[in-house]
Short mmCIF file of C-alpha atoms in Angstrom, two decimals:
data_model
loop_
_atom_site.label_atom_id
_atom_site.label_comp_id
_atom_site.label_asym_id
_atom_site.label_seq_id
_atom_site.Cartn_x
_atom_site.Cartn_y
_atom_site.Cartn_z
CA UNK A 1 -7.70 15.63 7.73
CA UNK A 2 -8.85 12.50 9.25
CA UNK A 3 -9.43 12.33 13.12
CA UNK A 4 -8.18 8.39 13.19
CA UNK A 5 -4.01 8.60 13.02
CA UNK A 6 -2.11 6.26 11.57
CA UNK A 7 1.39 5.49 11.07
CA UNK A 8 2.39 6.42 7.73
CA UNK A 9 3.78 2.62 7.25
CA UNK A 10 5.25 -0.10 9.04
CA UNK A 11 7.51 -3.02 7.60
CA UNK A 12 8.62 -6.32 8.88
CA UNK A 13 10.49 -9.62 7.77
CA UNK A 14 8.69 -12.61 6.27
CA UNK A 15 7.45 -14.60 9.73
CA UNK A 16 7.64 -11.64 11.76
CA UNK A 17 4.84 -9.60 13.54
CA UNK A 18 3.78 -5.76 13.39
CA UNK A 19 1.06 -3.52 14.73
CA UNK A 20 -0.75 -0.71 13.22
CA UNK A 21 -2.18 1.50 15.54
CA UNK A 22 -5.54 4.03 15.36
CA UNK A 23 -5.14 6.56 17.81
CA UNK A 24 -8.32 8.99 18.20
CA UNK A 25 -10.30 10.38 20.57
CA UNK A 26 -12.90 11.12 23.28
CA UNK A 27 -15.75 11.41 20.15
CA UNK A 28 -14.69 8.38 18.45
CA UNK A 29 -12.77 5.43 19.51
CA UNK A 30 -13.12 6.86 23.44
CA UNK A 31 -16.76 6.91 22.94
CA UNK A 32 -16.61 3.09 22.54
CA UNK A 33 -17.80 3.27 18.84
CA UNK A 34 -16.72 0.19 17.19
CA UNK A 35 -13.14 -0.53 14.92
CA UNK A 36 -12.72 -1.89 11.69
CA UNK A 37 -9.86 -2.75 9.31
CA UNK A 38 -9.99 -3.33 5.78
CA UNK A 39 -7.21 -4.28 3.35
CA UNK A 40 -6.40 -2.15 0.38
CA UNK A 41 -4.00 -3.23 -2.70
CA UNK A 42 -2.87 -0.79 -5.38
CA UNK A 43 -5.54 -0.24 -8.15
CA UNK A 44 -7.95 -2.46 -5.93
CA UNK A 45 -11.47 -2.24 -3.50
CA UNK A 46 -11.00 -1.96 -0.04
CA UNK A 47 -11.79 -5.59 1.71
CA UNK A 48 -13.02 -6.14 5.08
CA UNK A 49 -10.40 -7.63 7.19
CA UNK A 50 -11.79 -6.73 10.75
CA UNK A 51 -14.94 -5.82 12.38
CA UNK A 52 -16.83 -5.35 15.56
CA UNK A 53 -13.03 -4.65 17.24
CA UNK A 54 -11.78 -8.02 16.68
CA UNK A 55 -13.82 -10.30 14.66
CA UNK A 56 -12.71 -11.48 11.54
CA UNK A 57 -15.19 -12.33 8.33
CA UNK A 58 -15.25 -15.64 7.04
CA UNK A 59 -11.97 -16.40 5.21
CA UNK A 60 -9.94 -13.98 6.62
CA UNK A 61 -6.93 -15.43 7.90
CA UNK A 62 -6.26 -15.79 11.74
CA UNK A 63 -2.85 -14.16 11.06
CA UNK A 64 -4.98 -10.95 11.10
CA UNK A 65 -6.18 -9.75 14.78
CA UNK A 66 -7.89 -6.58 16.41
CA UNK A 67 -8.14 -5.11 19.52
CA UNK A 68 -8.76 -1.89 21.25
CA UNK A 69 -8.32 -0.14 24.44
CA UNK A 70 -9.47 3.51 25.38
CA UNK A 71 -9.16 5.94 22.57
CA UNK A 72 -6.67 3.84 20.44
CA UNK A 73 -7.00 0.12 18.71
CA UNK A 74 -4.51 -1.61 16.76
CA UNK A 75 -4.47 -4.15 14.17
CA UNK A 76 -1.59 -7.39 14.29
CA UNK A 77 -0.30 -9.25 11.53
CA UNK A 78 1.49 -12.37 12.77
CA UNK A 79 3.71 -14.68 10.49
CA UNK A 80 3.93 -11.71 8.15
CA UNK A 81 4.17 -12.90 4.37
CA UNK A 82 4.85 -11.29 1.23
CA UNK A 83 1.22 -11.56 -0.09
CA UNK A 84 -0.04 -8.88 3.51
CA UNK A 85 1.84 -5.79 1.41
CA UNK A 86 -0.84 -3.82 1.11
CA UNK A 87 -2.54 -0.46 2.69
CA UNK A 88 -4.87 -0.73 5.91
CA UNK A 89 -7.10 1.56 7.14
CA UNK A 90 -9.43 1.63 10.53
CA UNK A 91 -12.98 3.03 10.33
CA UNK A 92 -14.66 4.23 13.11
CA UNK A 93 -17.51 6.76 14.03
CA UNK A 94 -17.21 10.34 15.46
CA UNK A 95 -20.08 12.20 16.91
CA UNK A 96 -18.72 15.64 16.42
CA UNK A 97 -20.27 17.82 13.90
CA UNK A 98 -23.21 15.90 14.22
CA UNK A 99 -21.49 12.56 13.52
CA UNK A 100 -19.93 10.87 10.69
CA UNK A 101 -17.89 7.84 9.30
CA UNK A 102 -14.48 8.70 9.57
CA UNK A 103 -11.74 6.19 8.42
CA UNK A 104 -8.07 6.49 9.53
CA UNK A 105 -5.03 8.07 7.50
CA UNK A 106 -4.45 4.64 6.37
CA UNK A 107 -1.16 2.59 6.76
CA UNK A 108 1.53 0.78 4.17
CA UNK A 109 2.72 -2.33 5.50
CA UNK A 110 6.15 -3.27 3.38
CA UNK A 111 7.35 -6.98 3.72
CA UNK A 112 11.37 -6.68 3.61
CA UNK B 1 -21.67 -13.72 -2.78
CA UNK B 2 -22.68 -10.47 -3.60
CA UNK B 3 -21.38 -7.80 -6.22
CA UNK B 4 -21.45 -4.22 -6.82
CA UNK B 5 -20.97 -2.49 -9.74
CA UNK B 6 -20.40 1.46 -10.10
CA UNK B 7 -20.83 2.93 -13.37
CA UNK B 8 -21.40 6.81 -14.57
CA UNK B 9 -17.76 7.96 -13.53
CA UNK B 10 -15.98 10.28 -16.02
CA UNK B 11 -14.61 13.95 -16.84
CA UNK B 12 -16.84 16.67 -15.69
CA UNK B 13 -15.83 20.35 -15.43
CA UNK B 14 -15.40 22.34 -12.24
CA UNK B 15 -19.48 23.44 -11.11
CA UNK B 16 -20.90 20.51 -13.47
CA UNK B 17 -23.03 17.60 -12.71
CA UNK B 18 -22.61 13.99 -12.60
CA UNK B 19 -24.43 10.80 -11.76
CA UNK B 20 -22.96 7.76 -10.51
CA UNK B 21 -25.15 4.22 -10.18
CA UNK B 22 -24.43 1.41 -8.34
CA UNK B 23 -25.31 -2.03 -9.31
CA UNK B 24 -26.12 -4.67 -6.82
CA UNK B 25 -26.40 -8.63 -7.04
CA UNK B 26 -25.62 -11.88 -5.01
CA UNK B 27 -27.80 -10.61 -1.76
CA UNK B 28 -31.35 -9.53 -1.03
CA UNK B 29 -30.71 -5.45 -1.49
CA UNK B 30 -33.54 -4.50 0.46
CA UNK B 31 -32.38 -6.06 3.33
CA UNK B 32 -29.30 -3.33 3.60
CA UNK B 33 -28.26 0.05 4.00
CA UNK B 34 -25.59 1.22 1.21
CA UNK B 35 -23.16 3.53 1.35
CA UNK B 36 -20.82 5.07 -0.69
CA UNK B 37 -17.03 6.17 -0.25
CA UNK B 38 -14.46 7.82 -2.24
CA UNK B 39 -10.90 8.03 -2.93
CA UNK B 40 -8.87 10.73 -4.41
CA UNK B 41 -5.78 9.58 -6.15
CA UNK B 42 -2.59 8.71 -4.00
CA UNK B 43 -5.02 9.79 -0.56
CA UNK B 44 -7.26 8.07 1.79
CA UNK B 45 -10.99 6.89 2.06
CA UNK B 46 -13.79 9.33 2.94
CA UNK B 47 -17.20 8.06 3.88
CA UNK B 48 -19.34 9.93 1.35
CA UNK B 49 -23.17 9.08 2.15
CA UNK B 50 -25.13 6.21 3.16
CA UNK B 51 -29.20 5.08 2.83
CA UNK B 52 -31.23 2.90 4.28
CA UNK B 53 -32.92 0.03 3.20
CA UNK B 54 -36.02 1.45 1.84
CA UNK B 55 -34.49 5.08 1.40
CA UNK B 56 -36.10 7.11 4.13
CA UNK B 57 -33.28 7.74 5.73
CA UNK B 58 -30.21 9.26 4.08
CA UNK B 59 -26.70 10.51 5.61
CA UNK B 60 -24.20 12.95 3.85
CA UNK B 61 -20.57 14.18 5.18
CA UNK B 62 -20.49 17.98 4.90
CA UNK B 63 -18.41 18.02 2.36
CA UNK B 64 -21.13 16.96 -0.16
CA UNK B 65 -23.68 17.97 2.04
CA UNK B 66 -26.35 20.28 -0.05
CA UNK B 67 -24.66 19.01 -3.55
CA UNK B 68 -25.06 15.37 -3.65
CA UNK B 69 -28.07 13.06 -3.11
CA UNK B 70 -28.26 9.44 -2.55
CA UNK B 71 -30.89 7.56 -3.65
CA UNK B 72 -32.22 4.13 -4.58
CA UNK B 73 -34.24 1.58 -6.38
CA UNK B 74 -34.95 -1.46 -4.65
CA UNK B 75 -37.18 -2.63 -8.07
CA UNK B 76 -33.72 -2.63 -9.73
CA UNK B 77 -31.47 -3.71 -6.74
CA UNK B 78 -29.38 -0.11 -7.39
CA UNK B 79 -28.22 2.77 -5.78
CA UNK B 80 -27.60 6.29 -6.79
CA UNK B 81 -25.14 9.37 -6.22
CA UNK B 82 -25.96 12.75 -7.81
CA UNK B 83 -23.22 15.23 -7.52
CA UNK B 84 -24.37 18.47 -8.12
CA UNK B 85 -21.50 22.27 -8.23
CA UNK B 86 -18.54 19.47 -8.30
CA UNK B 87 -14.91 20.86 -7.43
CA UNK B 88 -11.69 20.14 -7.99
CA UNK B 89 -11.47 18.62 -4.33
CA UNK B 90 -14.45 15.96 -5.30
CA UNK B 91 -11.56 14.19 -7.69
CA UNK B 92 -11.68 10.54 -6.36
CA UNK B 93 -12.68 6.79 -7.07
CA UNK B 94 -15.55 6.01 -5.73
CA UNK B 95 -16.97 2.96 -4.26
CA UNK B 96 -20.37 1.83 -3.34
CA UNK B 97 -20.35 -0.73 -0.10
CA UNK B 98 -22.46 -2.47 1.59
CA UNK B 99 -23.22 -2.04 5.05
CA UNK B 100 -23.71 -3.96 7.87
CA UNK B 101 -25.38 -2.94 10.95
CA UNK B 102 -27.87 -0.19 12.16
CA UNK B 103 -25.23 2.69 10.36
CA UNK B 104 -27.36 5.82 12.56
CA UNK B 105 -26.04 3.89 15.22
CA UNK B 106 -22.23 4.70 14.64
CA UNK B 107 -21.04 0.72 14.20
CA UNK B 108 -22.24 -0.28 11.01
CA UNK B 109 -19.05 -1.85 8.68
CA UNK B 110 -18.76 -2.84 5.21
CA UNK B 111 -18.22 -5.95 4.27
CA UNK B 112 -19.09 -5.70 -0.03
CA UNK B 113 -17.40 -2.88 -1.54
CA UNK B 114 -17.33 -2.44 -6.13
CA UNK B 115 -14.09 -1.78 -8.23
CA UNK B 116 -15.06 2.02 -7.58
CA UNK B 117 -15.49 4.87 -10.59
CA UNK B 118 -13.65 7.49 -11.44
CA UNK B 119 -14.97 10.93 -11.26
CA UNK B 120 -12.19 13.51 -12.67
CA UNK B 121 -13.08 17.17 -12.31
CA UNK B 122 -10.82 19.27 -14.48
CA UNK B 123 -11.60 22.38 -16.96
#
């Protein structure tokens, strides 16, 4: 059981906007330990989307945008399109148990 | 642009062994601590392990902690997983990445990631 949360999934129009949110806590997120998004399709690698919060890698479109504030961040997709369906997951680190990579529950984003 | 390529994946029965390499190219290897992940089917990603640069350094998640070992060869630009008493539970893809950042210092990120192996553990 992962200690990022994520919304199961989240679905918009073509054009619109929606937010995934990473809620976790005092040892992760709280503790000001940096976000990061990557984009997963069916069958497919993770690829990095977001990192450092809210930078984005070369090539990633400025549709995609990250921010974060206390023990929660959230990732926007603006101008939604058909090609964004995918799953999305945060990555953080969590200094319990002596610390560790943890990765959110991981979110499916469904263009109507 | 670099590339990673996992090999060694397969069916191994419940308290068997298996070795899984990682094959890097595109990007000076010794220059970066690696990691690996998995997936198990239909669930999410679990950080597995990661090494640094020149191997002195290596990081497990308990759940593989005292059966798997990470490893490397910078001479051949790879990277290595042994799984050692594998379960049911250690079903998954799994995908080498490269990291960026100091990773002992809880921000590193990944920015190359493989096409991931499949490791099936079933009697």
């Amino acid at each position: 059981q992962s200690v990022l949360t994520q919304p199961p999934s989240v679905s918009g129009a073509p054009g619109h906007r929606v937010t995934i949110s990473c809620t976790g806590s005092s040892s992760n997120i709280g503790a000001d330990y940096e976000v990061h998004w990557y984009q997963q399709f069916p069958g497919a690698a993770p690829k990095l989307l977001i990192y450092g919060d809210n930078l984005r890698p070369s090539g990633v479109p400025d549709r995609f945008s990250g921010s974060k504030s206390g023990t929660s961040a959230s990732l926007a997709i603006t101008g939604l399109r058909a090609e964004d369906e995918a799953d999305y997951y945060c990555q953080s680190y969590d200094t319990n148990l002596g610390g560790s990579y943890v990765f959110g529950t991981g979110t499916k984003v469904t263009v109507l | 642009e670099g590339k990673l390529v996992e090999s060694g994946g397969g069916l191994v029965q419940p308290g068997g062994s298996l070795r899984l390499s990682c094959a890097a190219s595109g990007f000076t290897f010794t220059m970066y601590w690696m990691t690996w992940v998995r997936q198990a089917p239909g669930k999410g990603l679990e950080w597995v392990a990661h090494i640094k640069e020149d191997g002195s350094e290596k990081y497990y998640a308990d759940s593989v902690k005292g059966r798997f070992t990470v490893s490397r060869d910078n001479a051949k630009s790879s990277i290595y997983l042994q799984m050692n008493s594998l379960t049911a539970e250690d079903t998954a893809v799994y995908f080498c990445a490269r990291a960026r950042k100091y990773c002992p210092g809880g921000n590193c990120y990944h920015d190359y990631w493989g096409q991931g192996t499949l490791v099936s553990v079933s009697s």
